[in-house]
Short mmCIF file of C-alpha atoms and ligand atoms in Angstrom, two decimals:
data_model
loop_
_atom_site.label_atom_id
_atom_site.label_comp_id
_atom_site.label_asym_id
_atom_site.label_seq_id
_atom_site.Cartn_x
_atom_site.Cartn_y
_atom_site.Cartn_z
CA MET A 1 25.76 -35.52 23.29
CA TYR A 2 22.47 -36.92 22.27
CA PHE A 3 22.19 -38.57 18.69
CA PRO A 4 18.55 -39.39 17.79
CA SER A 5 17.91 -42.88 16.15
CA CYS A 6 17.07 -43.14 12.50
CA THR A 7 13.52 -43.89 13.34
CA LEU A 8 13.16 -40.94 15.65
CA LEU A 9 14.89 -38.68 12.99
CA LEU A 10 12.48 -39.76 10.49
CA PHE A 11 9.78 -39.25 12.72
CA LEU A 12 10.69 -35.90 13.62
CA ILE A 13 11.15 -34.99 10.06
CA LEU A 14 7.72 -36.08 9.10
CA THR A 15 6.10 -34.36 11.75
CA THR A 16 7.97 -31.11 11.37
CA GLN A 17 7.03 -31.20 7.61
CA HIS A 18 3.42 -31.89 8.64
CA PHE A 19 3.51 -28.44 10.47
CA ILE A 20 5.40 -26.51 7.82
CA PRO A 21 2.77 -23.62 7.39
CA SER A 22 1.18 -23.38 3.87
CA HIS A 23 2.59 -19.44 3.61
CA SER A 24 6.24 -20.69 4.31
CA GLU A 25 8.87 -18.86 2.40
CA ASN A 26 12.26 -19.76 0.94
CA CYS A 27 13.51 -16.09 0.96
CA ASN A 28 16.39 -15.69 3.32
CA PRO A 29 15.40 -13.34 5.90
CA ASP A 30 18.43 -11.20 5.98
CA ASP A 31 18.35 -10.92 2.17
CA LYS A 32 14.44 -9.87 2.30
CA LYS A 33 15.59 -7.20 4.84
CA ALA A 34 18.08 -5.79 2.35
CA LEU A 35 15.78 -5.86 -0.47
CA LEU A 36 13.07 -3.92 1.43
CA GLN A 37 15.62 -1.43 2.53
CA ILE A 38 16.96 -0.97 -0.99
CA LYS A 39 13.20 -0.43 -2.07
CA GLN A 40 13.00 2.28 0.55
CA GLN A 41 16.48 3.76 -0.26
CA PHE A 42 15.34 3.96 -4.07
CA GLY A 43 12.25 6.05 -2.82
CA ASN A 44 9.68 3.27 -3.16
CA PRO A 45 9.46 3.41 -7.15
CA THR A 46 6.23 2.09 -8.39
CA LYS A 47 8.24 -0.36 -10.50
CA LEU A 48 9.05 -2.11 -7.39
CA SER A 49 5.73 -2.51 -6.11
CA SER A 50 5.97 -6.46 -6.49
CA TRP A 51 8.43 -6.29 -3.80
CA ASP A 52 5.66 -7.10 -1.03
CA PRO A 53 6.92 -7.91 2.42
CA THR A 54 4.08 -10.25 2.65
CA THR A 55 5.21 -12.56 -0.04
CA ASP A 56 8.33 -14.68 -0.71
CA CYS A 57 11.16 -12.85 -2.50
CA CYS A 58 12.18 -16.10 -3.98
CA ASN A 59 9.17 -17.09 -5.89
CA SER A 60 9.81 -15.20 -9.12
CA THR A 61 7.22 -12.58 -8.20
CA TRP A 62 9.69 -9.90 -7.05
CA LEU A 63 10.69 -8.16 -10.26
CA GLY A 64 14.56 -8.47 -10.98
CA VAL A 65 15.28 -10.76 -8.01
CA ASP A 66 16.47 -14.21 -8.45
CA CYS A 67 17.38 -16.70 -5.83
CA ASP A 68 19.76 -19.72 -6.02
CA ASN A 69 17.26 -22.42 -6.03
CA PHE A 70 19.77 -25.33 -6.68
CA THR A 71 20.82 -25.34 -2.92
CA PRO A 72 18.59 -25.35 0.10
CA THR A 73 20.04 -21.95 1.02
CA TYR A 74 17.75 -19.85 -1.24
CA ARG A 75 19.86 -16.78 -1.27
CA VAL A 76 19.43 -13.86 -3.52
CA ILE A 77 22.01 -14.20 -6.22
CA ASP A 78 20.78 -11.97 -9.02
CA LEU A 79 19.52 -8.31 -8.86
CA ASP A 80 18.63 -7.14 -12.34
CA LEU A 81 16.85 -3.58 -12.26
CA SER A 82 16.39 -1.38 -15.30
CA ASP A 83 14.45 1.43 -16.26
CA LEU A 84 13.68 2.40 -12.80
CA ASP A 85 11.72 5.91 -12.81
CA LEU A 86 13.14 7.10 -9.29
CA PRO A 87 10.99 9.72 -7.67
CA LYS A 88 14.12 11.84 -6.85
CA PRO A 89 17.88 11.69 -7.29
CA VAL A 90 19.35 8.98 -5.09
CA SER A 91 22.95 7.25 -4.61
CA ILE A 92 23.28 3.54 -5.12
CA PRO A 93 21.33 1.90 -2.15
CA PRO A 94 23.91 1.06 0.61
CA SER A 95 21.85 -2.04 1.46
CA ILE A 96 22.71 -3.42 -1.76
CA THR A 97 25.97 -4.43 -0.24
CA ASN A 98 24.10 -6.50 2.35
CA LEU A 99 22.95 -8.94 -0.26
CA SER A 100 26.08 -11.05 0.52
CA SER A 101 25.54 -13.96 -1.89
CA LEU A 102 25.02 -11.65 -4.99
CA SER A 103 26.66 -12.93 -7.99
CA LEU A 104 25.00 -10.53 -10.58
CA LEU A 105 24.18 -6.85 -10.17
CA PHE A 106 22.64 -5.00 -12.96
CA LEU A 107 21.50 -1.49 -12.62
CA THR A 108 20.30 -0.26 -16.28
CA ARG A 109 18.88 2.91 -17.52
CA ILE A 110 18.06 4.73 -14.30
CA PRO A 111 18.52 8.46 -14.90
CA ASN A 112 18.14 9.53 -11.28
CA LEU A 113 20.72 7.27 -10.01
CA VAL A 114 23.64 9.53 -8.89
CA GLY A 115 26.87 9.87 -6.86
CA PRO A 116 29.76 7.54 -6.50
CA ILE A 117 30.12 3.78 -6.64
CA PRO A 118 30.45 3.01 -2.83
CA GLN A 119 33.60 1.44 -1.57
CA SER A 120 31.33 -0.86 0.44
CA ILE A 121 30.73 -2.72 -2.90
CA SER A 122 33.82 -4.71 -2.19
CA LYS A 123 31.85 -6.57 0.60
CA LEU A 124 29.94 -8.32 -2.34
CA ASN A 125 32.78 -10.98 -2.47
CA ASN A 126 30.61 -13.42 -4.68
CA LEU A 127 29.92 -10.96 -7.18
CA ARG A 128 30.62 -12.03 -10.80
CA TYR A 129 28.97 -9.79 -13.08
CA LEU A 130 28.94 -6.12 -12.24
CA SER A 131 27.03 -3.91 -14.69
CA ILE A 132 25.77 -0.23 -14.04
CA THR A 133 24.93 1.24 -17.39
CA GLN A 134 22.95 4.60 -18.57
CA THR A 135 22.47 6.15 -15.13
CA ASN A 136 24.04 9.40 -13.73
CA ILE A 137 26.54 7.76 -11.31
CA SER A 138 29.73 9.74 -11.15
CA GLY A 139 33.28 10.02 -9.31
CA GLU A 140 36.03 7.70 -10.06
CA ILE A 141 35.95 3.85 -10.56
CA PRO A 142 37.04 2.51 -7.15
CA GLU A 143 40.32 0.91 -6.90
CA ILE A 144 38.75 -1.52 -4.38
CA LEU A 145 36.88 -3.09 -7.12
CA SER A 146 39.89 -5.28 -7.56
CA GLN A 147 39.41 -6.92 -4.04
CA ILE A 148 36.36 -8.61 -5.49
CA LYS A 149 38.39 -11.68 -6.67
CA THR A 150 35.27 -13.30 -8.35
CA LEU A 151 34.54 -10.67 -10.97
CA VAL A 152 34.11 -11.85 -14.44
CA THR A 153 32.97 -8.64 -16.14
CA ILE A 154 32.63 -4.97 -14.97
CA THR A 155 30.56 -2.92 -17.20
CA LEU A 156 29.95 0.71 -16.35
CA SER A 157 29.20 2.22 -19.83
CA ASN A 158 27.50 5.62 -20.38
CA ASN A 159 27.61 6.91 -17.00
CA LYS A 160 29.42 10.38 -15.82
CA LEU A 161 32.53 8.49 -14.34
CA THR A 162 35.71 10.61 -14.19
CA GLY A 163 39.26 9.90 -13.41
CA PRO A 164 41.70 7.20 -14.28
CA LEU A 165 41.42 3.74 -15.21
CA PRO A 166 42.21 1.71 -11.91
CA ALA A 167 45.59 -0.13 -12.41
CA THR A 168 45.02 -2.90 -9.99
CA LEU A 169 41.90 -4.29 -12.02
CA SER A 170 44.52 -6.64 -13.79
CA THR A 171 44.76 -8.49 -10.53
CA ILE A 172 41.46 -9.74 -10.73
CA PRO A 173 42.25 -13.55 -11.48
CA SER A 174 38.84 -14.37 -13.30
CA LEU A 175 38.29 -11.03 -15.13
CA ALA A 176 37.27 -11.41 -18.81
CA GLY A 177 36.45 -8.02 -19.93
CA ILE A 178 35.70 -4.33 -18.99
CA ALA A 179 33.32 -2.08 -20.39
CA PHE A 180 33.64 1.64 -19.57
CA GLU A 181 32.46 3.36 -22.92
CA GLY A 182 30.73 6.62 -22.73
CA ASN A 183 32.17 8.21 -19.59
CA GLN A 184 34.85 11.02 -18.86
CA LEU A 185 37.61 8.90 -18.04
CA THR A 186 41.16 10.57 -18.28
CA GLY A 187 44.76 9.44 -18.43
CA THR A 188 46.44 6.67 -19.88
CA ILE A 189 45.94 2.79 -20.13
CA PRO A 190 47.93 1.34 -17.26
CA GLU A 191 51.14 -0.71 -18.17
CA SER A 192 49.51 -3.24 -15.86
CA TYR A 193 46.69 -3.99 -18.13
CA GLY A 194 49.28 -6.14 -20.22
CA SER A 195 49.12 -8.81 -17.37
CA PHE A 196 45.28 -9.21 -17.36
CA PRO A 197 44.54 -12.92 -16.91
CA LYS A 198 44.47 -15.43 -19.93
CA LEU A 199 40.76 -15.43 -20.33
CA PHE A 200 40.61 -11.58 -20.66
CA THR A 201 39.18 -10.79 -24.07
CA GLY A 202 37.05 -7.67 -23.94
CA LEU A 203 38.70 -4.04 -23.71
CA LEU A 204 35.93 -1.58 -24.33
CA LEU A 205 36.95 2.01 -23.48
CA SER A 206 35.51 4.31 -26.48
CA ARG A 207 34.13 7.62 -25.88
CA ASN A 208 36.16 8.88 -22.93
CA ARG A 209 38.96 11.32 -22.59
CA LEU A 210 41.78 8.90 -22.45
CA SER A 211 45.06 9.65 -24.07
CA GLY A 212 48.97 8.64 -24.60
CA LYS A 213 50.34 5.84 -25.96
CA ILE A 214 48.95 2.24 -25.68
CA PRO A 215 51.58 0.28 -23.54
CA ALA A 216 53.22 -2.38 -25.61
CA SER A 217 52.63 -4.90 -22.96
CA LEU A 218 49.01 -5.20 -24.22
CA GLY A 219 50.47 -7.21 -27.13
CA LYS A 220 50.55 -10.13 -24.53
CA LEU A 221 46.69 -10.19 -24.37
CA ASN A 222 44.26 -12.41 -26.54
CA LEU A 223 41.66 -9.82 -27.17
CA ALA A 224 38.57 -10.54 -29.03
CA ASP A 225 37.15 -6.94 -28.94
CA VAL A 226 39.21 -3.79 -28.77
CA TRP A 227 36.91 -0.61 -28.53
CA LEU A 228 39.11 2.66 -28.24
CA SER A 229 37.31 5.02 -30.51
CA GLN A 230 36.74 8.68 -29.84
CA ASN A 231 39.77 9.19 -27.30
CA ALA A 232 43.02 11.14 -27.58
CA PHE A 233 45.04 7.99 -27.95
CA GLU A 234 48.36 8.39 -30.23
CA GLY A 235 51.28 6.33 -31.51
CA ASP A 236 51.17 2.54 -32.07
CA ALA A 237 48.24 0.10 -31.98
CA SER A 238 49.59 -2.46 -34.08
CA MET A 239 49.83 -4.59 -31.10
CA PHE A 240 46.15 -5.42 -31.36
CA PHE A 241 46.73 -6.97 -34.76
CA LYS A 242 47.41 -10.75 -34.40
CA SER A 243 47.07 -13.65 -37.00
CA ASN A 244 47.11 -16.24 -34.30
CA ILE A 245 44.28 -15.36 -32.19
CA SER A 246 40.50 -14.90 -32.72
CA THR A 247 40.02 -11.11 -32.68
CA LEU A 248 36.41 -9.94 -33.74
CA THR A 249 36.44 -6.06 -33.52
CA ILE A 250 39.11 -3.43 -33.56
CA LEU A 251 37.61 0.02 -33.14
CA LEU A 252 40.07 2.55 -33.25
CA ALA A 253 38.25 5.65 -34.87
CA LYS A 254 38.74 9.39 -33.86
CA ASN A 255 42.23 9.19 -32.15
CA SER A 256 45.74 10.37 -33.23
CA PHE A 257 47.16 6.65 -33.71
CA SER A 258 50.11 6.51 -36.21
CA PHE A 259 51.52 3.26 -37.28
CA ASP A 260 52.14 1.36 -40.62
CA ILE A 261 49.04 -0.77 -41.26
CA GLY A 262 50.92 -2.57 -44.00
CA LYS A 263 52.88 -4.82 -41.50
CA VAL A 264 50.08 -6.01 -39.25
CA GLY A 265 48.81 -9.55 -38.71
CA LEU A 266 45.09 -10.15 -39.51
CA SER A 267 42.59 -12.44 -37.48
CA LYS A 268 40.72 -14.67 -39.79
CA ASP A 269 37.67 -13.89 -37.70
CA LEU A 270 37.90 -10.20 -37.98
CA ASN A 271 34.28 -8.76 -38.46
CA ALA A 272 34.77 -5.00 -37.96
CA LEU A 273 37.79 -2.54 -38.42
CA ASP A 274 37.11 1.03 -37.98
CA LEU A 275 40.16 3.04 -38.13
CA ARG A 276 38.75 6.36 -39.49
CA ASN A 277 40.16 9.79 -38.46
CA ASN A 278 43.61 8.80 -37.21
CA LYS A 279 47.03 9.30 -38.81
CA ILE A 280 47.70 5.70 -39.84
CA TYR A 281 50.10 5.21 -42.77
CA GLY A 282 51.24 2.63 -45.19
CA VAL A 283 49.49 0.21 -47.64
CA LEU A 284 46.36 -1.84 -46.67
CA PRO A 285 47.40 -5.35 -46.47
CA GLU A 286 46.12 -7.76 -49.18
CA GLY A 287 45.04 -10.26 -46.46
CA LEU A 288 41.90 -7.90 -45.84
CA SER A 289 40.34 -9.43 -48.90
CA ASN A 290 40.53 -13.11 -47.40
CA LEU A 291 38.48 -12.19 -44.17
CA ARG A 292 35.34 -13.95 -44.64
CA PHE A 293 33.29 -12.19 -41.94
CA LEU A 294 34.54 -8.58 -42.47
CA HIS A 295 31.17 -6.53 -42.71
CA LYS A 296 32.45 -3.27 -41.51
CA LEU A 297 35.60 -1.50 -42.59
CA ASN A 298 36.25 2.21 -42.52
CA VAL A 299 39.80 3.69 -42.92
CA SER A 300 38.81 7.12 -44.21
CA TYR A 301 40.80 10.31 -43.08
CA ASN A 302 44.20 8.58 -42.55
CA ASN A 303 47.64 8.75 -44.37
CA LEU A 304 47.26 5.69 -46.34
CA CYS A 305 48.82 5.00 -49.69
CA GLY A 306 48.56 2.55 -52.40
CA GLN A 307 46.10 0.08 -54.04
CA ILE A 308 42.96 -0.73 -52.17
CA PRO A 309 42.47 -4.75 -51.74
CA GLN A 310 39.49 -6.32 -53.47
CA LEU A 311 36.64 -5.65 -51.04
CA ARG A 312 32.93 -4.64 -51.02
CA PHE A 313 32.92 -1.20 -49.17
CA ASP A 314 31.85 2.04 -50.77
CA GLU A 315 34.26 5.06 -51.26
CA THR A 316 33.45 6.92 -48.13
CA CYS A 317 35.30 4.01 -46.27
CA TYR A 318 38.57 4.98 -48.07
CA ALA A 319 38.13 8.85 -48.82
CA HIS A 320 40.48 11.32 -47.43
CA ASN A 321 43.78 9.50 -47.32
CA LYS A 322 47.22 10.55 -48.81
CA CYS A 323 47.31 8.43 -51.81
CA LEU A 324 44.98 5.33 -51.55
CA CYS A 325 43.89 4.23 -55.18
CA GLY A 326 41.82 1.80 -57.20
CA SER A 327 38.35 0.52 -57.01
CA PRO A 328 36.23 2.30 -55.55
CA LEU A 329 38.44 5.21 -55.65
CA PRO A 330 40.00 6.50 -59.08
CA ALA A 331 42.33 4.00 -60.66
CA CYS A 332 46.06 3.99 -59.34
CA LYS A 333 48.57 5.86 -61.66
CA ILE A 334 51.48 3.40 -62.58
C1 NAG B 1 4.40 -16.14 -4.83
O1 NAG B 1 3.85 -15.87 -3.49
C2 NAG B 1 2.61 -15.07 -3.41
C3 NAG B 1 2.22 -14.66 -1.99
O2 NAG B 1 2.72 -15.71 -1.37
C4 NAG B 1 1.76 -15.76 -4.26
O3 NAG B 1 0.44 -15.20 -4.23
C5 NAG B 1 2.18 -16.44 -5.65
O4 NAG B 1 1.00 -17.28 -6.21
C6 NAG B 1 3.38 -17.03 -5.49
N1 NAG B 1 3.89 -17.14 -6.76
C7 NAG B 1 4.55 -18.29 -7.33
C8 NAG B 1 4.98 -18.29 -8.73
O5 NAG B 1 4.70 -19.31 -6.55
C1 NAG B 2 23.67 -4.47 6.76
O1 NAG B 2 23.56 -5.74 7.62
C2 NAG B 2 23.86 -5.28 8.89
C3 NAG B 2 24.06 -6.40 9.85
O2 NAG B 2 22.82 -7.46 9.49
C4 NAG B 2 23.01 -4.09 9.59
O3 NAG B 2 23.47 -3.77 10.79
C5 NAG B 2 23.19 -2.96 8.60
O4 NAG B 2 22.15 -2.03 9.06
C6 NAG B 2 22.85 -3.35 7.39
N1 NAG B 2 23.15 -2.26 6.47
C7 NAG B 2 22.47 -1.82 5.55
C8 NAG B 2 22.88 -0.67 4.71
O5 NAG B 2 21.18 -2.37 5.35
C1 NAG B 3 21.32 12.21 -16.44
O1 NAG B 3 20.35 13.06 -15.85
C2 NAG B 3 19.60 13.94 -16.66
C3 NAG B 3 18.79 14.93 -15.94
O2 NAG B 3 17.80 14.21 -15.01
C4 NAG B 3 18.82 13.16 -17.65
O3 NAG B 3 18.13 14.00 -18.78
C5 NAG B 3 19.78 12.16 -18.36
O4 NAG B 3 18.99 11.14 -19.26
C6 NAG B 3 20.51 11.45 -17.19
N1 NAG B 3 21.39 10.54 -17.95
C7 NAG B 3 21.26 9.19 -18.11
C8 NAG B 3 22.42 8.37 -18.65
O5 NAG B 3 20.51 8.59 -17.39
C1 NAG B 4 50.97 -15.53 -31.36
O1 NAG B 4 52.24 -15.40 -31.76
C2 NAG B 4 53.01 -14.47 -31.08
C3 NAG B 4 54.28 -13.96 -31.77
O2 NAG B 4 54.79 -14.85 -32.86
C4 NAG B 4 53.58 -15.22 -29.86
O3 NAG B 4 54.22 -14.55 -29.09
C5 NAG B 4 52.15 -15.71 -29.13
O4 NAG B 4 52.47 -16.46 -28.03
C6 NAG B 4 51.25 -16.29 -29.98
N1 NAG B 4 49.94 -16.57 -29.22
C7 NAG B 4 49.22 -17.50 -29.46
C8 NAG B 4 47.93 -17.46 -28.72
O5 NAG B 4 49.62 -18.56 -29.88
C1 NAG B 5 33.37 6.21 -43.08
O1 NAG B 5 34.03 7.32 -42.17
C2 NAG B 5 33.60 8.59 -42.69
C3 NAG B 5 34.30 9.50 -41.77
O2 NAG B 5 33.73 9.44 -40.39
C4 NAG B 5 31.98 8.91 -42.80
O3 NAG B 5 31.75 10.00 -43.31
C5 NAG B 5 31.42 7.77 -43.82
O4 NAG B 5 30.06 7.88 -43.72
C6 NAG B 5 31.93 6.40 -43.10
N1 NAG B 5 31.35 5.44 -44.19
C7 NAG B 5 30.54 4.55 -43.82
C8 NAG B 5 30.00 3.43 -44.93
O5 NAG B 5 30.23 4.27 -42.68
#
């Protein structure tokens, strides 16, 4: 094998650099090909006119495209597209799964994006942030997402997704949160969700058709945000109330939860607690008045009783309970 001397190597580098044409581009040719296919599969929307085949896809002129400029590879790592006015309904472009270095995929507010999430999405084995929101995509959330071991957040809010919560998502080792609000998901929260990894903090499932009891195993999680409002959940939700972790929001409104609120722990960081329209009973914990960041509280339409702690919320936040009393409701009868 022939090894060039240092001088020769330097000479080669200098001369090749000299001949680099002024229009040279960093964009990886496979990525560029995939992007141009994506544009075509979207029906060439006017918003993507900056995706010009004669220019460099990595020089910040291609809308929503970002490359990894810290390495010499210049692979497309972010694709962030929003408010695309597609000429006709189309499915998620299959060529997206050819952007093999993709770390972030955001598709936001695309009304004409329809059909299911393709199984081939599992080919994106560097994907960390997946977000498809406010589109008309339908079908089930694919179990196969759990094969993407790099995923950190999965956001699929405000679409037309149906079917169950995939039980295997809890096997994704770096998953920090799932946000599936505003779909038509059915079934219960899988027992396996109690074994999400340590850094899992966001369980956002409001406005679906989920039902049944919350598995007690979820008490093992350190959730910062629990959003379960507007489903058909029932039974106990006290496992979400813990004094020794940092919980910011607990939104359980409009379900059939039934548990004793008087016995729960309270995170000192709690800033929103929405329990309205459930069957929650007991006395409101005194500790609520010590929560410095609590700016939203609504416990109306439950079966609560007893003295309201000293707080600054209006009477609509306490109305329609069994026997809550004291300011801002009428005084308690002793
Ligand atoms: C990107 O490439 C196009 C075409 O080569 C060029 O006109 C434009 O100036 C470049 N922009 C940047 C920011 O380099
Ligand atoms: C993805 O890449 C493969 C290999 O480069 C190619 O054969 C295929 O047509 C591409 N698929 C799509 C959907 O672009
Ligand atoms: C779904 O499609 C309908 C009809 O095109 C449209 O009015 C609606 O805004 C779409 N929904 C979303 C979330 O984009
Ligand atoms: C919080 O307290 C519970 C019960 O006392 C305990 O099992 C859990 O490990 C504690 N969590 C943290 C993060 O300290
Ligand atoms: C509390 O919830 C009730 C019932 O949904 C609602 O009527 C009321 O406006 C809410 N209060 C506040 C301050 O949001």
